[in-house]
Amino acid sequence: MASNRPRTGFDERLNASLDYDLLPLMWRVPTPVKTDQEILQNSMLEDDPNSNTILAGSLESDAGSCADGDKREQQAKRPRWGPQHKGAQELAKLYSSGKRTQELVCVYICITLMVLNLALILRHFRFERISNVVVAAIFGILTADFGSGLVHWGADTWGSVDLPIVGKNFLRPFREHHIDPTSITRHDFIETNGDNFMVALPILGKLAWNFFTRSNAEIQQDYAISAYLFLCSIFIAMTNQIHKWSHTYWGLPGWVLFLQRHHIILPRRHHRIHHVAPHETYFCITTGWLNWPLEKIKFWSTLEAIIELSTGHKPRADDLKWAQKRA
């Protein structure tokens, strides 16, 4: 949708951070789910984290309708997003030593199983099966992308940080991420990837068991399935690292930028659509390939309507509660 307002420094930073012109035409969003203006006003400009208070234009337009100008001005100075947001600070403090231990164990075991399974996959590889491996890779990526969306949607939309075990350990990072999107860029490899490596563990464990307990003939017969499970588990494990790269605006390796620009992994422009409040769309964060078709068929909104009608629970109620803790 075209806008008649003059371009500002905000617009220039927005366009620069989105890298939109660098994306191949075939991978651009066919119909804008969020306009550039919506992204500008309702999400944090991550290449300039300090520009995250209510825009001056919003203050001017609301001046006549606000009875208490001083209160409005004070509210405008409170961070809408970022590490200075009170809710983000509270959530960051809930990261515990026990959680860290769980992440460490999962990362080391998962890496061990990745290396072991890769060796076994290569050992049983036959060149004539290359087409099967390519097909398995595509379906593995699509499965991981949909799985990332399903988990992301569930954790974003339902539940509470106050829930025992699950809340502080697994839902907390989702709440923190929405009000401080750049926090993930300050997390090390263990904190970033621990939970996703944990999800991949059962798949990799079962795959290794199959290789060691089945005959060579059985392994060859099910090789395509093994390749699918292996590649799916790798993309599941790497999903949050890919997600972290989509929030990183400095210092990324050239090969990561190449993959983002060609939408082989989640691009920064694409993921910014999800971070427009109230974070109700574009949940798939491995490649993002499934986001547009799922949005077109109203997949997530239909699920939310069914659940709300059945249970009476409002989607993203806990997410909104934390977002409102600005002071």
Short mmCIF file of C-alpha atoms in Angstrom, two decimals:
data_model
loop_
_atom_site.label_atom_id
_atom_site.label_comp_id
_atom_site.label_asym_id
_atom_site.label_seq_id
_atom_site.Cartn_x
_atom_site.Cartn_y
_atom_site.Cartn_z
CA MET A 1 0.00 0.00 0.00
CA ALA A 2 1.51 3.33 -1.04
CA SER A 3 1.92 6.13 1.50
CA ASN A 4 2.02 9.90 0.81
CA ARG A 5 4.02 10.78 3.91
CA PRO A 6 7.61 12.01 3.35
CA ARG A 7 10.43 9.51 3.75
CA THR A 8 12.36 9.77 7.01
CA GLY A 9 15.54 8.44 8.52
CA PHE A 10 13.41 5.65 9.97
CA ASP A 11 12.42 4.61 6.46
CA GLU A 12 16.01 4.56 5.28
CA ARG A 13 17.12 2.38 8.20
CA LEU A 14 14.13 0.12 7.67
CA ASN A 15 14.92 -0.49 4.02
CA ALA A 16 18.60 -0.97 4.74
CA SER A 17 17.93 -3.49 7.50
CA LEU A 18 15.43 -5.51 5.51
CA ASP A 19 17.70 -6.22 2.52
CA TYR A 20 14.53 -6.50 0.45
CA ASP A 21 16.10 -5.60 -2.87
CA LEU A 22 18.68 -8.34 -2.41
CA LEU A 23 16.08 -11.10 -2.40
CA PRO A 24 15.43 -12.95 -5.66
CA LEU A 25 12.03 -12.03 -7.08
CA MET A 26 10.74 -15.61 -6.83
CA TRP A 27 11.22 -15.60 -3.04
CA ARG A 28 9.59 -12.26 -2.23
CA VAL A 29 6.31 -12.36 -0.36
CA PRO A 30 3.65 -12.44 -3.11
CA THR A 31 1.17 -10.34 -1.13
CA PRO A 32 2.44 -8.16 1.75
CA VAL A 33 1.17 -9.60 5.03
CA LYS A 34 2.50 -6.53 6.83
CA THR A 35 3.21 -3.21 5.15
CA ASP A 36 6.52 -1.42 5.64
CA GLN A 37 4.68 1.17 7.74
CA GLU A 38 3.29 -1.54 10.04
CA ILE A 39 6.75 -3.03 10.43
CA LEU A 40 8.16 0.43 11.16
CA GLN A 41 5.60 1.38 13.80
CA ASN A 42 4.90 -1.97 15.47
CA SER A 43 8.23 -3.77 15.63
CA MET A 44 11.70 -2.99 16.91
CA LEU A 45 14.21 -1.71 14.36
CA GLU A 46 16.87 -4.22 15.28
CA ASP A 47 19.71 -2.43 13.51
CA ASP A 48 18.99 0.53 15.81
CA PRO A 49 17.70 -0.92 19.11
CA ASN A 50 17.50 2.48 20.81
CA SER A 51 14.87 3.78 18.39
CA ASN A 52 12.16 1.82 20.11
CA THR A 53 9.93 4.34 21.87
CA ILE A 54 6.65 5.66 20.52
CA LEU A 55 7.31 7.58 17.31
CA ALA A 56 7.22 11.37 17.42
CA GLY A 57 4.52 11.38 14.74
CA SER A 58 2.32 9.25 16.96
CA LEU A 59 2.75 11.72 19.80
CA GLU A 60 1.73 14.64 17.62
CA SER A 61 -1.32 12.91 16.20
CA ASP A 62 -2.51 11.88 19.66
CA ALA A 63 -1.80 15.20 21.41
CA GLY A 64 -5.34 16.49 20.98
CA SER A 65 -6.99 13.34 22.31
CA CYS A 66 -4.73 12.91 25.35
CA ALA A 67 -5.85 14.87 28.39
CA ASP A 68 -2.60 14.48 30.26
CA GLY A 69 0.24 15.47 27.94
CA ASP A 70 2.93 14.95 30.57
CA LYS A 71 1.76 11.41 31.24
CA ARG A 72 1.76 10.70 27.52
CA GLU A 73 5.29 12.09 27.20
CA GLN A 74 6.48 9.99 30.12
CA GLN A 75 4.94 6.87 28.63
CA ALA A 76 6.61 7.61 25.29
CA LYS A 77 10.03 7.51 26.94
CA ARG A 78 9.51 3.98 28.22
CA PRO A 79 11.04 1.36 25.95
CA ARG A 80 8.55 -0.60 23.88
CA TRP A 81 11.15 -3.30 23.20
CA GLY A 82 14.75 -4.10 23.97
CA PRO A 83 16.98 -4.92 26.96
CA GLN A 84 15.76 -1.90 28.97
CA HIS A 85 12.15 -3.15 28.93
CA LYS A 86 11.17 -4.13 32.47
CA GLY A 87 9.43 -7.33 31.37
CA ALA A 88 12.46 -8.40 29.35
CA GLN A 89 14.73 -7.82 32.34
CA GLU A 90 12.49 -9.90 34.63
CA LEU A 91 12.34 -12.74 32.14
CA ALA A 92 16.10 -12.75 31.56
CA LYS A 93 16.67 -13.22 35.29
CA LEU A 94 14.61 -16.44 35.24
CA TYR A 95 17.32 -18.25 33.23
CA SER A 96 18.63 -20.75 35.78
CA SER A 97 21.73 -22.89 36.31
CA GLY A 98 19.54 -25.99 36.06
CA LYS A 99 18.32 -24.89 32.64
CA ARG A 100 21.91 -24.24 31.58
CA THR A 101 22.91 -27.76 32.63
CA GLN A 102 20.05 -29.29 30.61
CA GLU A 103 21.13 -27.33 27.54
CA LEU A 104 24.78 -28.34 27.90
CA VAL A 105 23.94 -32.04 28.19
CA CYS A 106 21.58 -31.93 25.20
CA VAL A 107 24.05 -30.06 22.97
CA TYR A 108 26.96 -32.42 23.63
CA ILE A 109 24.90 -35.60 23.26
CA CYS A 110 23.21 -34.31 20.13
CA ILE A 111 26.49 -33.32 18.45
CA THR A 112 27.88 -36.78 19.23
CA LEU A 113 24.85 -38.43 17.64
CA MET A 114 25.03 -36.10 14.62
CA VAL A 115 28.63 -37.11 13.90
CA LEU A 116 27.89 -40.79 14.47
CA ASN A 117 24.83 -40.80 12.21
CA LEU A 118 26.61 -38.82 9.51
CA ALA A 119 29.37 -41.43 9.43
CA LEU A 120 26.79 -44.23 9.20
CA ILE A 121 24.81 -42.42 6.48
CA LEU A 122 27.95 -41.95 4.40
CA ARG A 123 29.09 -45.52 5.01
CA HIS A 124 25.89 -46.93 3.52
CA PHE A 125 25.52 -44.34 0.76
CA ARG A 126 25.18 -45.57 -2.82
CA PHE A 127 25.55 -43.04 -5.64
CA GLU A 128 22.51 -44.43 -7.46
CA ARG A 129 20.41 -43.26 -4.50
CA ILE A 130 21.35 -39.60 -4.94
CA SER A 131 17.90 -38.65 -6.26
CA ASN A 132 16.26 -40.26 -3.23
CA VAL A 133 18.56 -38.29 -0.94
CA VAL A 134 17.65 -35.00 -2.65
CA VAL A 135 13.92 -35.71 -2.29
CA ALA A 136 14.48 -36.76 1.33
CA ALA A 137 16.34 -33.51 1.99
CA ILE A 138 13.49 -31.39 0.63
CA PHE A 139 10.86 -33.21 2.66
CA GLY A 140 13.11 -33.11 5.72
CA ILE A 141 13.47 -29.35 5.41
CA LEU A 142 9.72 -28.88 4.93
CA THR A 143 8.97 -31.08 7.95
CA ALA A 144 11.42 -29.13 10.09
CA ASP A 145 9.97 -25.82 8.88
CA PHE A 146 6.41 -26.87 9.70
CA GLY A 147 7.51 -28.34 13.03
CA SER A 148 9.27 -25.09 13.92
CA GLY A 149 6.08 -23.20 13.11
CA LEU A 150 3.89 -25.51 15.17
CA VAL A 151 6.12 -25.33 18.25
CA HIS A 152 6.67 -21.59 17.81
CA TRP A 153 2.95 -20.91 17.43
CA GLY A 154 2.06 -23.06 20.46
CA ALA A 155 4.69 -21.47 22.72
CA ASP A 156 3.94 -17.92 21.54
CA THR A 157 0.19 -18.21 21.75
CA TRP A 158 -0.71 -20.42 24.70
CA GLY A 159 0.43 -21.16 28.22
CA SER A 160 2.08 -19.02 30.85
CA VAL A 161 5.53 -18.48 32.30
CA ASP A 162 3.93 -19.36 35.65
CA LEU A 163 3.28 -22.95 34.57
CA PRO A 164 5.42 -25.43 36.56
CA ILE A 165 8.58 -26.71 34.79
CA VAL A 166 7.42 -25.83 31.29
CA GLY A 167 6.80 -22.14 31.94
CA LYS A 168 10.17 -20.87 33.12
CA ASN A 169 12.23 -23.42 31.21
CA PHE A 170 10.57 -23.44 27.79
CA LEU A 171 7.98 -20.64 27.45
CA ARG A 172 10.08 -17.93 29.09
CA PRO A 173 12.47 -17.52 26.10
CA PHE A 174 9.52 -16.94 23.75
CA ARG A 175 8.11 -14.18 25.98
CA GLU A 176 11.51 -12.53 26.34
CA HIS A 177 12.17 -12.73 22.61
CA HIS A 178 9.08 -10.72 21.66
CA ILE A 179 9.89 -7.80 23.92
CA ASP A 180 13.66 -7.98 23.38
CA PRO A 181 14.13 -9.51 19.92
CA THR A 182 17.87 -8.86 19.93
CA SER A 183 18.41 -10.81 23.17
CA ILE A 184 18.96 -13.93 21.09
CA THR A 185 22.01 -12.29 19.50
CA ARG A 186 23.58 -12.02 22.97
CA HIS A 187 23.02 -15.70 23.76
CA ASP A 188 25.92 -18.09 23.28
CA PHE A 189 25.73 -21.30 21.24
CA ILE A 190 24.51 -23.40 24.19
CA GLU A 191 21.65 -21.12 25.24
CA THR A 192 20.61 -20.52 21.64
CA ASN A 193 20.49 -24.16 20.57
CA GLY A 194 20.03 -26.29 23.69
CA ASP A 195 16.27 -26.83 23.39
CA ASN A 196 16.29 -27.55 19.66
CA PHE A 197 19.12 -30.03 20.07
CA MET A 198 17.01 -31.70 22.75
CA VAL A 199 14.10 -32.08 20.30
CA ALA A 200 16.41 -33.71 17.74
CA LEU A 201 17.80 -36.26 20.25
CA PRO A 202 15.04 -38.92 19.97
CA ILE A 203 15.20 -38.91 16.16
CA LEU A 204 18.99 -39.20 16.06
CA GLY A 205 18.99 -41.83 18.80
CA LYS A 206 16.43 -43.99 16.98
CA LEU A 207 18.33 -43.59 13.72
CA ALA A 208 21.61 -44.75 15.27
CA TRP A 209 19.80 -47.71 16.85
CA ASN A 210 18.43 -48.74 13.46
CA PHE A 211 21.86 -48.62 11.86
CA PHE A 212 23.38 -50.84 14.55
CA THR A 213 20.55 -53.39 14.82
CA ARG A 214 19.48 -53.89 11.19
CA SER A 215 21.09 -55.87 8.41
CA ASN A 216 22.73 -54.15 5.45
CA ALA A 217 19.83 -55.21 3.21
CA GLU A 218 17.29 -53.64 5.58
CA ILE A 219 19.36 -50.45 5.83
CA GLN A 220 19.52 -50.16 2.04
CA GLN A 221 15.79 -50.77 1.74
CA ASP A 222 14.99 -47.94 4.16
CA TYR A 223 17.88 -45.66 3.19
CA ALA A 224 15.67 -42.86 1.89
CA ILE A 225 13.71 -42.81 5.16
CA SER A 226 16.98 -42.75 7.12
CA ALA A 227 18.24 -39.84 5.02
CA TYR A 228 14.94 -38.01 5.56
CA LEU A 229 15.08 -38.49 9.34
CA PHE A 230 18.73 -37.46 9.52
CA LEU A 231 18.32 -34.29 7.46
CA CYS A 232 15.08 -33.41 9.25
CA SER A 233 16.82 -33.74 12.62
CA ILE A 234 19.74 -31.58 11.47
CA PHE A 235 17.40 -28.78 10.40
CA ILE A 236 15.39 -29.12 13.61
CA ALA A 237 18.58 -28.84 15.65
CA MET A 238 19.82 -25.82 13.69
CA THR A 239 16.49 -23.96 13.60
CA ASN A 240 17.21 -21.57 16.44
CA GLN A 241 20.71 -20.85 15.13
CA ILE A 242 19.11 -19.95 11.79
CA HIS A 243 16.58 -17.90 13.75
CA LYS A 244 19.41 -16.11 15.56
CA TRP A 245 21.04 -15.23 12.23
CA SER A 246 17.75 -13.67 11.09
CA HIS A 247 18.12 -11.19 13.98
CA THR A 248 21.83 -10.52 13.42
CA TYR A 249 22.63 -7.38 11.41
CA TRP A 250 26.41 -7.27 11.79
CA GLY A 251 29.26 -9.70 11.33
CA LEU A 252 27.46 -12.58 9.64
CA PRO A 253 29.65 -14.80 7.41
CA GLY A 254 29.20 -14.32 3.68
CA TRP A 255 27.82 -17.82 3.21
CA VAL A 256 25.05 -17.15 5.75
CA LEU A 257 24.11 -13.93 3.96
CA PHE A 258 24.07 -15.83 0.66
CA LEU A 259 21.67 -18.45 2.08
CA GLN A 260 19.44 -15.71 3.53
CA ARG A 261 19.34 -13.66 0.34
CA HIS A 262 18.32 -16.69 -1.70
CA HIS A 263 15.81 -17.81 0.96
CA ILE A 264 17.48 -21.16 1.54
CA ILE A 265 17.32 -20.32 5.23
CA LEU A 266 15.13 -17.77 7.03
CA PRO A 267 15.84 -14.23 5.71
CA ARG A 268 15.82 -11.17 7.96
CA ARG A 269 13.16 -9.34 5.94
CA HIS A 270 10.89 -12.36 6.00
CA HIS A 271 11.12 -12.88 9.76
CA ARG A 272 10.50 -9.22 10.53
CA ILE A 273 6.88 -9.84 9.53
CA HIS A 274 6.43 -12.12 12.55
CA HIS A 275 7.81 -9.47 14.90
CA VAL A 276 5.09 -6.96 14.11
CA ALA A 277 2.91 -6.83 17.23
CA PRO A 278 0.84 -8.81 18.15
CA HIS A 279 3.06 -11.56 16.62
CA GLU A 280 0.19 -13.53 15.11
CA THR A 281 1.67 -14.76 11.82
CA TYR A 282 4.75 -16.20 10.04
CA PHE A 283 5.69 -18.68 12.77
CA CYS A 284 7.89 -21.01 10.67
CA ILE A 285 11.52 -20.11 11.35
CA THR A 286 13.72 -22.79 9.76
CA THR A 287 13.39 -21.64 6.16
CA GLY A 288 10.06 -19.79 6.29
CA TRP A 289 8.99 -21.50 3.06
CA LEU A 290 5.64 -22.52 4.53
CA ASN A 291 4.72 -19.16 6.08
CA TRP A 292 2.97 -17.63 3.11
CA PRO A 293 0.87 -20.69 2.14
CA LEU A 294 -0.13 -21.28 5.77
CA GLU A 295 -1.12 -17.63 6.06
CA LYS A 296 -3.15 -17.79 2.84
CA ILE A 297 -5.26 -20.70 4.13
CA LYS A 298 -5.55 -18.99 7.56
CA PHE A 299 -4.07 -22.07 9.23
CA TRP A 300 -2.97 -20.49 12.52
CA SER A 301 -5.91 -18.14 12.95
CA THR A 302 -8.35 -21.01 12.36
CA LEU A 303 -6.62 -23.15 15.00
CA GLU A 304 -6.72 -20.23 17.43
CA ALA A 305 -10.42 -19.64 16.82
CA ILE A 306 -11.20 -23.32 17.44
CA ILE A 307 -9.15 -23.43 20.65
CA GLU A 308 -10.56 -20.16 21.97
CA LEU A 309 -14.11 -21.29 21.23
CA SER A 310 -13.48 -24.65 22.92
CA THR A 311 -11.58 -23.47 26.00
CA GLY A 312 -12.30 -19.76 26.41
CA HIS A 313 -8.57 -18.98 26.54
CA LYS A 314 -7.44 -15.90 24.65
CA PRO A 315 -4.45 -16.35 22.32
CA ARG A 316 -1.27 -14.53 23.36
CA ALA A 317 -2.75 -13.33 26.67
CA ASP A 318 0.44 -14.09 28.60
CA ASP A 319 2.57 -12.59 25.82
CA LEU A 320 0.60 -9.33 26.08
CA LYS A 321 0.89 -9.32 29.87
CA TRP A 322 4.68 -9.33 29.70
CA ALA A 323 4.76 -6.77 26.89
CA GLN A 324 2.79 -4.33 29.05
CA LYS A 325 5.38 -4.40 31.86
CA ARG A 326 7.13 -1.34 30.49
CA ALA A 327 7.76 0.38 33.81
#
